[in-house]
Short mmCIF file of C-alpha atoms in Angstrom, two decimals:
data_model
loop_
_atom_site.label_atom_id
_atom_site.label_comp_id
_atom_site.label_asym_id
_atom_site.label_seq_id
_atom_site.Cartn_x
_atom_site.Cartn_y
_atom_site.Cartn_z
CA UNK A 865 -2.53 -11.29 23.82
CA UNK A 866 0.90 -9.82 22.88
CA UNK A 867 1.92 -8.30 19.74
CA UNK A 868 5.07 -9.73 18.05
CA UNK A 869 6.74 -9.87 14.61
CA UNK A 870 6.00 -13.46 13.15
CA UNK A 871 7.56 -15.17 10.26
CA UNK A 872 4.85 -15.17 7.09
CA UNK A 873 6.07 -18.50 5.75
CA UNK A 874 4.82 -20.24 9.20
CA UNK A 875 1.35 -19.17 8.81
CA UNK A 876 -1.82 -20.62 7.46
CA UNK A 877 -4.63 -19.03 6.17
CA UNK A 878 -8.09 -20.44 5.74
CA UNK A 879 -9.27 -17.44 3.69
CA UNK A 880 -8.51 -16.13 0.23
CA UNK A 881 -8.67 -12.57 0.34
CA UNK A 882 -10.36 -10.43 -2.51
CA UNK A 883 -7.39 -9.30 -5.03
CA UNK A 884 -9.08 -5.61 -5.18
CA UNK A 885 -8.72 -5.09 -1.53
CA UNK A 886 -5.29 -7.17 -1.45
CA UNK A 887 -4.33 -4.36 -3.86
CA UNK A 888 -5.64 -1.39 -2.16
CA UNK A 889 -3.35 -2.43 0.97
CA UNK A 890 -0.37 -3.44 -1.20
CA UNK A 891 -0.69 -0.01 -2.36
CA UNK A 892 -1.29 1.82 0.94
CA UNK A 893 1.99 0.07 2.56
CA UNK A 894 3.99 0.50 -0.50
CA UNK A 895 3.51 4.38 -0.40
CA UNK A 896 3.70 5.06 3.23
CA UNK A 897 6.33 2.67 4.17
CA UNK A 898 4.28 1.59 7.05
CA UNK A 899 2.47 -1.08 8.25
CA UNK A 900 -0.51 -0.23 10.66
CA UNK A 901 -3.06 -3.33 10.88
CA UNK A 902 -1.73 -6.22 12.76
CA UNK A 903 -2.47 -9.70 11.73
CA UNK A 904 -4.43 -11.73 13.92
CA UNK A 905 -2.86 -15.37 14.77
CA UNK A 906 -3.81 -18.10 16.68
CA UNK A 907 -0.54 -18.59 18.55
CA UNK A 908 -0.95 -22.33 19.17
CA UNK A 909 -0.63 -23.62 15.60
CA UNK A 910 -0.11 -20.13 13.77
CA UNK A 911 -3.50 -20.33 11.82
CA UNK A 912 -4.57 -16.53 10.77
CA UNK A 913 -7.97 -15.37 12.13
CA UNK A 914 -7.62 -11.69 11.03
CA UNK A 915 -5.89 -9.24 8.80
CA UNK A 916 -5.90 -11.53 5.33
CA UNK A 917 -5.67 -8.49 3.22
CA UNK A 918 -2.53 -7.00 5.22
CA UNK A 919 -1.44 -10.85 4.96
CA UNK A 920 -1.48 -11.00 1.28
CA UNK A 921 -0.14 -7.63 0.62
CA UNK A 922 3.09 -8.28 2.64
CA UNK A 923 3.35 -11.64 0.92
CA UNK A 924 3.24 -9.60 -2.44
CA UNK A 925 5.47 -7.08 -1.29
CA UNK A 926 7.83 -9.87 -0.51
CA UNK A 927 8.07 -9.31 3.37
CA UNK A 928 9.57 -12.15 5.39
CA UNK A 929 7.58 -11.18 8.35
CA UNK A 930 4.63 -9.29 9.90
CA UNK A 931 3.21 -7.75 13.50
CA UNK A 932 0.89 -10.03 14.61
CA UNK A 933 -1.76 -10.09 17.53
CA UNK A 934 -1.14 -13.33 19.02
CA UNK A 935 -4.09 -15.34 20.90
CA UNK A 936 -4.33 -18.26 22.82
CA UNK A 937 -7.26 -20.32 23.72
CA UNK A 938 -10.11 -18.68 25.78
CA UNK A 939 -8.78 -15.29 24.54
CA UNK A 940 -11.22 -15.31 21.83
CA UNK A 941 -14.37 -16.36 20.67
CA UNK A 942 -15.65 -17.56 17.24
CA UNK A 943 -19.24 -17.44 15.65
CA UNK A 944 -19.86 -19.63 12.42
CA UNK A 945 -17.51 -22.27 11.59
CA UNK A 946 -14.44 -23.27 13.46
CA UNK A 947 -11.36 -21.85 11.22
CA UNK A 948 -8.87 -23.86 13.24
CA UNK A 949 -10.78 -27.04 12.34
CA UNK A 950 -11.53 -25.66 8.89
CA UNK A 951 -7.79 -25.99 8.48
CA UNK A 952 -6.98 -29.26 10.04
CA UNK A 953 -9.65 -30.72 7.97
CA UNK A 954 -8.37 -29.29 4.72
CA UNK A 955 -11.24 -27.39 3.79
CA UNK A 956 -11.03 -24.16 2.47
CA UNK A 957 -13.37 -21.07 3.94
CA UNK A 958 -15.05 -18.59 1.69
CA UNK A 959 -14.35 -15.28 2.88
CA UNK A 960 -17.01 -14.40 5.54
CA UNK A 961 -17.40 -18.01 6.66
CA UNK A 962 -16.40 -16.98 10.15
CA UNK A 963 -16.22 -14.13 12.48
CA UNK A 964 -14.33 -12.97 15.80
CA UNK A 965 -15.93 -11.41 18.43
CA UNK A 966 -14.71 -10.42 21.57
CA UNK A 967 -10.81 -9.24 20.22
CA UNK A 968 -9.82 -5.68 20.34
CA UNK A 969 -7.19 -4.93 17.93
CA UNK A 970 -4.52 -2.45 18.44
CA UNK A 971 -3.12 -0.04 15.78
CA UNK A 972 0.60 -0.59 15.54
CA UNK A 973 3.11 1.36 13.53
CA UNK A 974 5.72 -1.02 11.96
CA UNK A 975 8.08 -0.22 8.96
CA UNK A 976 7.89 -2.01 5.97
CA UNK A 977 11.51 -2.19 5.78
CA UNK A 978 12.06 -3.76 9.07
CA UNK A 979 9.68 -6.68 7.59
CA UNK A 980 11.90 -7.16 4.29
CA UNK A 981 14.73 -10.00 4.04
CA UNK A 982 17.43 -9.95 1.90
CA UNK A 983 17.90 -12.28 -0.65
CA UNK A 984 19.53 -15.44 0.23
CA UNK A 985 23.22 -15.70 -1.02
CA UNK A 986 23.37 -18.06 -4.19
CA UNK A 987 26.92 -18.93 -3.78
CA UNK A 988 28.56 -20.55 -6.77
CA UNK A 989 25.13 -21.10 -8.40
CA UNK A 990 24.69 -24.89 -7.29
CA UNK A 991 20.93 -25.91 -7.54
CA UNK A 992 19.19 -29.34 -6.32
CA UNK A 993 16.51 -29.19 -9.06
CA UNK A 994 15.60 -27.23 -12.03
CA UNK A 995 12.51 -25.51 -10.35
CA UNK A 996 15.08 -24.10 -7.72
CA UNK A 997 17.29 -23.10 -10.75
CA UNK A 998 14.48 -20.96 -12.28
CA UNK A 999 13.27 -19.48 -8.51
CA UNK A 1000 16.66 -19.28 -7.12
CA UNK A 1001 18.34 -17.42 -10.02
CA UNK A 1002 15.84 -14.46 -10.36
CA UNK A 1003 16.24 -11.66 -10.72
CA UNK A 1004 16.42 -12.00 -14.41
CA UNK A 1005 19.38 -9.35 -15.93
CA UNK A 1006 18.70 -5.87 -16.57
CA UNK A 1007 20.72 -4.39 -19.37
CA UNK A 1008 21.17 -1.02 -20.86
CA UNK A 1009 20.54 -1.45 -24.56
CA UNK A 1010 22.76 0.66 -27.31
CA UNK A 1011 19.41 0.13 -29.43
CA UNK A 1012 17.37 2.98 -28.57
CA UNK A 1013 19.66 4.71 -26.22
CA UNK A 1014 20.78 8.22 -27.49
CA UNK A 1015 21.24 11.96 -26.52
CA UNK A 1016 18.14 12.13 -24.35
CA UNK A 1017 17.13 8.54 -23.83
CA UNK A 1018 18.23 5.43 -22.31
CA UNK A 1019 16.58 2.01 -22.87
CA UNK A 1020 16.85 -0.61 -20.22
CA UNK A 1021 15.78 -3.94 -21.02
CA UNK A 1022 14.64 -6.92 -18.89
CA UNK A 1023 15.80 -10.12 -20.38
CA UNK A 1024 13.22 -12.65 -19.04
CA UNK A 1025 14.28 -15.48 -21.73
CA UNK A 1026 17.04 -16.47 -18.65
CA UNK A 1027 14.06 -18.43 -17.22
CA UNK A 1028 15.10 -22.17 -18.08
CA UNK A 1029 12.05 -24.03 -19.36
CA UNK A 1030 10.36 -22.09 -22.04
CA UNK A 1031 13.22 -19.39 -22.39
CA UNK A 1032 10.71 -16.80 -21.71
CA UNK A 1033 8.77 -14.80 -19.12
CA UNK A 1034 5.81 -17.76 -19.11
CA UNK A 1035 8.17 -20.11 -16.61
CA UNK A 1036 7.15 -17.54 -14.06
CA UNK A 1037 3.55 -17.93 -14.82
CA UNK A 1038 3.46 -21.72 -15.25
CA UNK A 1039 5.47 -21.97 -12.04
CA UNK A 1040 3.18 -19.95 -10.03
CA UNK A 1041 -0.13 -21.31 -11.26
CA UNK A 1042 0.93 -25.33 -10.80
CA UNK A 1043 2.18 -23.58 -7.04
CA UNK A 1044 -1.02 -22.17 -6.53
CA UNK A 1045 -3.05 -25.14 -7.38
CA UNK A 1046 -0.76 -27.49 -5.12
CA UNK A 1047 -1.84 -25.09 -2.24
CA UNK A 1048 -5.35 -25.49 -2.98
CA UNK A 1049 -5.05 -29.28 -3.30
CA UNK A 1050 -6.69 -29.48 -6.81
CA UNK A 1051 -3.17 -30.03 -8.79
CA UNK A 1052 -4.35 -33.37 -10.57
CA UNK A 1053 -2.58 -35.84 -12.67
CA UNK A 1054 -3.17 -34.09 -16.08
CA UNK A 1055 -2.89 -30.38 -17.38
CA UNK A 1056 -4.62 -29.07 -20.34
CA UNK A 1057 -3.70 -25.53 -21.40
CA UNK A 1058 -4.20 -23.35 -24.58
CA UNK A 1059 -0.94 -21.43 -25.28
CA UNK A 1060 0.53 -19.74 -28.26
CA UNK A 1061 3.71 -21.35 -27.24
CA UNK A 1062 5.80 -20.47 -24.13
CA UNK A 1063 3.37 -20.91 -21.32
CA UNK A 1064 2.52 -24.63 -22.97
CA UNK A 1065 6.79 -25.38 -23.12
CA UNK A 1066 6.94 -24.19 -19.57
CA UNK A 1067 3.79 -26.18 -18.26
CA UNK A 1068 5.09 -29.39 -20.26
CA UNK A 1069 8.47 -29.04 -18.95
CA UNK A 1070 7.17 -28.44 -15.08
CA UNK A 1071 4.73 -31.47 -15.71
CA UNK A 1072 7.54 -33.83 -16.34
CA UNK A 1073 9.44 -32.72 -13.15
CA UNK A 1074 6.34 -33.26 -11.27
CA UNK A 1075 5.67 -36.44 -12.84
CA UNK A 1076 2.13 -34.99 -14.61
CA UNK A 1077 1.13 -35.72 -18.13
CA UNK A 1078 0.44 -32.41 -20.22
CA UNK A 1079 -1.65 -31.68 -23.36
CA UNK A 1080 -1.31 -28.74 -24.97
CA UNK A 1081 -3.82 -26.78 -27.14
CA UNK A 1082 -2.31 -24.62 -30.21
CA UNK A 1083 -4.08 -22.20 -32.27
CA UNK A 1084 -4.62 -22.02 -35.82
CA UNK A 1085 -1.35 -20.80 -37.47
CA UNK A 1086 1.25 -21.76 -34.84
CA UNK A 1087 4.36 -22.53 -36.46
CA UNK A 1088 4.72 -26.49 -36.97
CA UNK A 1089 8.50 -26.34 -35.54
CA UNK A 1090 6.95 -25.97 -32.18
CA UNK A 1091 5.71 -29.46 -31.85
CA UNK A 1092 9.25 -30.68 -31.86
CA UNK A 1093 9.54 -28.86 -28.29
CA UNK A 1094 6.36 -30.58 -27.41
CA UNK A 1095 7.38 -34.26 -28.46
CA UNK A 1096 10.79 -33.92 -26.55
CA UNK A 1097 8.89 -33.09 -23.31
CA UNK A 1098 6.52 -35.89 -23.83
CA UNK A 1099 3.62 -33.35 -24.12
CA UNK A 1100 0.90 -34.64 -26.48
CA UNK A 1101 -0.17 -31.26 -29.08
CA UNK A 1102 -3.91 -30.73 -30.05
CA UNK A 1103 -4.49 -28.27 -33.09
CA UNK A 1104 -7.40 -26.19 -33.48
CA UNK A 1105 -9.28 -24.18 -36.06
CA UNK A 1106 -9.27 -21.02 -33.78
CA UNK A 1107 -7.03 -18.24 -34.75
CA UNK A 1108 -6.45 -17.14 -31.00
CA UNK A 1109 -6.07 -19.25 -27.84
CA UNK A 1110 -8.70 -17.66 -25.79
CA UNK A 1111 -11.05 -18.54 -28.43
CA UNK A 1112 -10.68 -22.62 -27.46
CA UNK A 1113 -10.91 -22.34 -23.61
CA UNK A 1114 -14.68 -23.85 -23.84
CA UNK A 1115 -13.66 -26.97 -25.74
CA UNK A 1116 -10.40 -27.54 -23.78
CA UNK A 1117 -13.04 -27.11 -20.59
CA UNK A 1118 -15.08 -29.63 -21.85
CA UNK A 1119 -12.32 -32.12 -22.60
CA UNK A 1120 -10.86 -31.65 -19.23
CA UNK A 1121 -14.18 -32.29 -17.43
CA UNK A 1122 -14.66 -35.33 -19.19
CA UNK A 1123 -10.93 -36.81 -18.89
CA UNK A 1124 -10.60 -35.37 -15.47
CA UNK A 1125 -7.83 -32.79 -16.08
CA UNK A 1126 -6.76 -29.61 -14.83
CA UNK A 1127 -7.06 -26.53 -16.78
CA UNK A 1128 -4.91 -23.88 -14.96
CA UNK A 1129 -6.04 -21.14 -17.40
CA UNK A 1130 -3.32 -18.58 -17.85
CA UNK A 1131 -5.86 -16.02 -19.05
CA UNK A 1132 -8.20 -16.21 -16.19
CA UNK A 1133 -6.06 -17.24 -13.23
CA UNK A 1134 -4.60 -14.33 -11.05
CA UNK A 1135 -1.59 -16.31 -10.32
CA UNK A 1136 -0.54 -15.09 -13.65
CA UNK A 1137 -0.69 -11.47 -12.10
CA UNK A 1138 0.39 -12.05 -8.69
CA UNK A 1139 3.67 -13.94 -9.69
CA UNK A 1140 4.62 -10.88 -11.60
CA UNK A 1141 3.74 -7.96 -8.80
CA UNK A 1142 5.50 -10.29 -6.11
CA UNK A 1143 8.59 -11.01 -7.93
CA UNK A 1144 9.39 -9.37 -11.56
CA UNK A 1145 7.85 -5.94 -10.62
CA UNK A 1146 10.07 -5.85 -7.63
CA UNK A 1147 13.22 -6.93 -9.61
CA UNK A 1148 12.59 -4.28 -12.06
CA UNK A 1149 12.32 -1.47 -9.37
CA UNK A 1150 15.56 -2.80 -7.57
CA UNK A 1151 17.53 -3.15 -10.71
CA UNK A 1152 16.74 0.17 -11.82
CA UNK A 1153 17.70 1.78 -8.52
CA UNK A 1154 20.66 -0.05 -8.29
CA UNK A 1155 21.52 1.50 -11.98
CA UNK A 1156 20.78 5.01 -10.77
CA UNK A 1157 17.59 5.40 -12.81
CA UNK A 1158 14.10 6.02 -12.41
CA UNK A 1159 11.62 4.97 -14.96
CA UNK A 1160 9.96 7.58 -17.07
CA UNK A 1161 8.36 4.76 -19.29
CA UNK A 1162 7.45 1.29 -19.31
CA UNK A 1163 6.63 -0.31 -22.63
CA UNK A 1164 5.56 -3.91 -22.71
CA UNK A 1165 3.73 -6.49 -24.94
CA UNK A 1166 -0.20 -7.17 -24.65
CA UNK A 1167 -0.79 -11.00 -24.64
CA UNK A 1168 -2.61 -12.14 -21.03
CA UNK A 1169 -1.69 -8.84 -19.68
CA UNK A 1170 -0.63 -10.42 -16.41
CA UNK A 1171 3.28 -8.88 -16.49
CA UNK A 1172 2.42 -5.58 -17.92
CA UNK A 1173 -0.07 -5.08 -15.74
CA UNK A 1174 1.23 -6.13 -12.47
CA UNK A 1175 4.54 -4.38 -13.18
CA UNK A 1176 2.69 -0.99 -14.54
CA UNK A 1177 0.46 -1.21 -11.13
CA UNK A 1178 3.44 -1.88 -8.92
CA UNK A 1179 5.51 1.22 -10.55
CA UNK A 1180 2.18 3.50 -10.73
CA UNK A 1181 1.57 2.64 -6.85
CA UNK A 1182 5.30 3.80 -6.03
CA UNK A 1183 5.75 6.70 -8.44
CA UNK A 1184 2.44 7.87 -9.89
CA UNK A 1185 1.79 9.32 -13.23
CA UNK A 1186 5.51 10.48 -13.49
CA UNK A 1187 5.64 7.04 -14.96
CA UNK A 1188 3.74 6.68 -18.32
CA UNK A 1189 3.03 2.98 -19.25
CA UNK A 1190 2.65 1.95 -23.12
CA UNK A 1191 1.10 -1.59 -24.40
CA UNK A 1192 2.01 -2.85 -27.44
CA UNK A 1193 -0.31 -4.85 -29.59
CA UNK A 1194 -0.43 -6.06 -33.34
CA UNK A 1195 -1.52 -3.68 -35.91
CA UNK A 1196 -4.94 -4.94 -37.90
CA UNK A 1197 -4.66 -7.99 -39.76
CA UNK A 1198 -1.18 -8.53 -38.29
CA UNK A 1199 0.08 -11.74 -35.99
CA UNK A 1200 2.99 -11.58 -33.77
CA UNK A 1201 3.19 -14.79 -31.90
CA UNK A 1202 2.70 -14.56 -28.12
CA UNK A 1203 0.80 -11.01 -28.13
CA UNK A 1204 -2.69 -9.60 -29.43
CA UNK A 1205 -4.94 -7.02 -29.41
CA UNK A 1206 -6.53 -5.31 -26.33
CA UNK A 1207 -10.19 -5.79 -27.58
CA UNK A 1208 -9.86 -9.44 -27.62
CA UNK A 1209 -10.22 -9.24 -23.62
CA UNK A 1210 -7.72 -9.40 -21.02
CA UNK A 1211 -8.33 -10.01 -17.15
CA UNK A 1212 -6.05 -7.46 -15.23
CA UNK A 1213 -5.25 -5.01 -18.19
CA UNK A 1214 -7.24 -2.46 -16.12
CA UNK A 1215 -4.81 -2.22 -13.58
CA UNK A 1216 -1.92 -1.33 -16.19
CA UNK A 1217 -3.47 2.21 -16.19
CA UNK A 1218 -2.06 2.42 -19.96
CA UNK A 1219 -1.27 5.99 -21.18
CA UNK A 1220 -1.35 4.79 -24.64
CA UNK A 1221 -1.17 1.59 -26.64
CA UNK A 1222 0.73 1.25 -30.13
CA UNK A 1223 0.37 -0.80 -32.88
CA UNK A 1224 3.05 -3.14 -34.57
CA UNK A 1225 2.90 -4.61 -37.72
CA UNK A 1226 4.62 -8.36 -38.03
CA UNK A 1227 7.07 -6.54 -40.67
CA UNK A 1228 8.18 -3.77 -38.10
CA UNK A 1229 8.44 -6.56 -35.41
CA UNK A 1230 10.75 -8.30 -37.58
CA UNK A 1231 12.82 -5.24 -38.23
CA UNK A 1232 13.18 -4.75 -34.65
CA UNK A 1233 14.64 -7.99 -34.30
CA UNK A 1234 17.42 -7.22 -36.56
CA UNK A 1235 17.98 -3.82 -35.41
CA UNK A 1236 18.67 -5.19 -31.77
CA UNK A 1237 20.55 -8.02 -32.93
CA UNK A 1238 23.12 -5.57 -35.03
CA UNK A 1239 23.66 -3.02 -32.34
CA UNK A 1240 23.62 -4.96 -29.13
CA UNK A 1241 24.40 -8.47 -30.52
CA UNK A 1242 21.60 -10.47 -28.72
CA UNK A 1243 18.72 -12.42 -30.89
CA UNK A 1244 15.45 -11.35 -29.15
CA UNK A 1245 11.86 -12.95 -30.06
CA UNK A 1246 9.16 -11.64 -32.00
CA UNK A 1247 7.10 -10.28 -28.98
CA UNK A 1248 10.22 -8.48 -27.80
CA UNK A 1249 10.71 -7.48 -31.73
CA UNK A 1250 7.33 -5.38 -31.33
CA UNK A 1251 8.51 -3.98 -28.35
CA UNK A 1252 11.85 -2.72 -29.79
CA UNK A 1253 9.55 -1.50 -33.12
CA UNK A 1254 7.32 0.48 -30.67
CA UNK A 1255 10.18 2.01 -28.93
CA UNK A 1256 11.63 3.01 -32.38
CA UNK A 1257 8.51 4.41 -33.24
CA UNK A 1258 7.78 6.58 -30.44
CA UNK A 1259 9.75 9.98 -29.59
CA UNK A 1260 10.00 9.25 -25.87
CA UNK A 1261 12.66 11.05 -23.64
CA UNK A 1262 14.35 9.81 -20.15
CA UNK A 1263 14.47 6.35 -18.84
CA UNK A 1264 12.82 3.57 -20.95
CA UNK A 1265 12.31 0.30 -19.60
CA UNK A 1266 11.22 -2.83 -21.20
CA UNK A 1267 10.27 -6.25 -20.36
CA UNK A 1268 11.65 -8.64 -23.62
CA UNK A 1269 9.58 -11.61 -23.05
CA UNK A 1270 11.50 -13.99 -24.99
CA UNK A 1271 14.54 -14.79 -27.39
CA UNK A 1272 14.68 -15.68 -30.82
CA UNK A 1273 16.25 -19.04 -30.75
CA UNK A 1274 13.37 -21.10 -30.98
#
């Protein structure tokens, strides 16, 4: 048995760790900057036998390497199912399906900074696929806005419409859900998804890249003009009578079971939250540090709650309650595409630890669009306009970080 630093990408794990336990490990490692629990790895074929929470936490922290206790055949005993055979046979075991005995795991002290790898140089920005374009071109830009920046306040906006497929933050979600389904061997030949627009556009685009079919379910009141996007991408559109997408899920799941399709379900799929924890949150933190500022406020739109919850969890884990998080939702009776009220149910919003929620009317969101266009020359979308309107309504001082999910060109 020996302790070595191993490449995380070279490991295979038969266990999917509980999200709550992974987040506890993530917070501890981020705050202390130290990894104390080594992974337990079968040296022969690099199968993970223990330290599953540490493994997933380090992966979400974008570590390239991890300390590992390397075991050879005969140095350990397994009770229950053999995890090595399970992986080779393509089966995924539930946590607790096997346990190790006869192994004493030593404590280690390894700095997180020694496990992180630098970003690869992108050179002249030449990409071999549109998927490589999306992932390889992260981070999306962070820019200081004239809008809202006056004496005592600076507004820094992360422009998520630089993602190429839907020109929105939802490219990250669609890509992550597809990648997760592919890893679990349940990708299927057809995707069915409820969407207010952008996740559907991203899924439809990626389905074409992957050679899959796609059916998009739109809620009542979605503008007719978006159908042109889906037609161009070869997706079928089904319009429902329901006012919001979450109310369509039972019908979509029934249709998918009947047709043998896959519902990735952005509202319940943890890949939605995890992709923002692994990428978007780190990007924003590092970009603000590069600008020489530290966030006093994070203002973001409430939709599925994936990106706001993940970024908030990261920043509050790092900085504590010195960062205040403000969610933005439509005012009662207003409809703003891409966002909804918190009482409609959002899976990850508890992780956001919201300090306040601001109501914005559709008229105020439109006013936010005009204001940013006239102060900074960029045309933001409806949910971004709602965020701008919320910043305008509140008397915030210090550094205000906002995530602008979309642009207004659609």
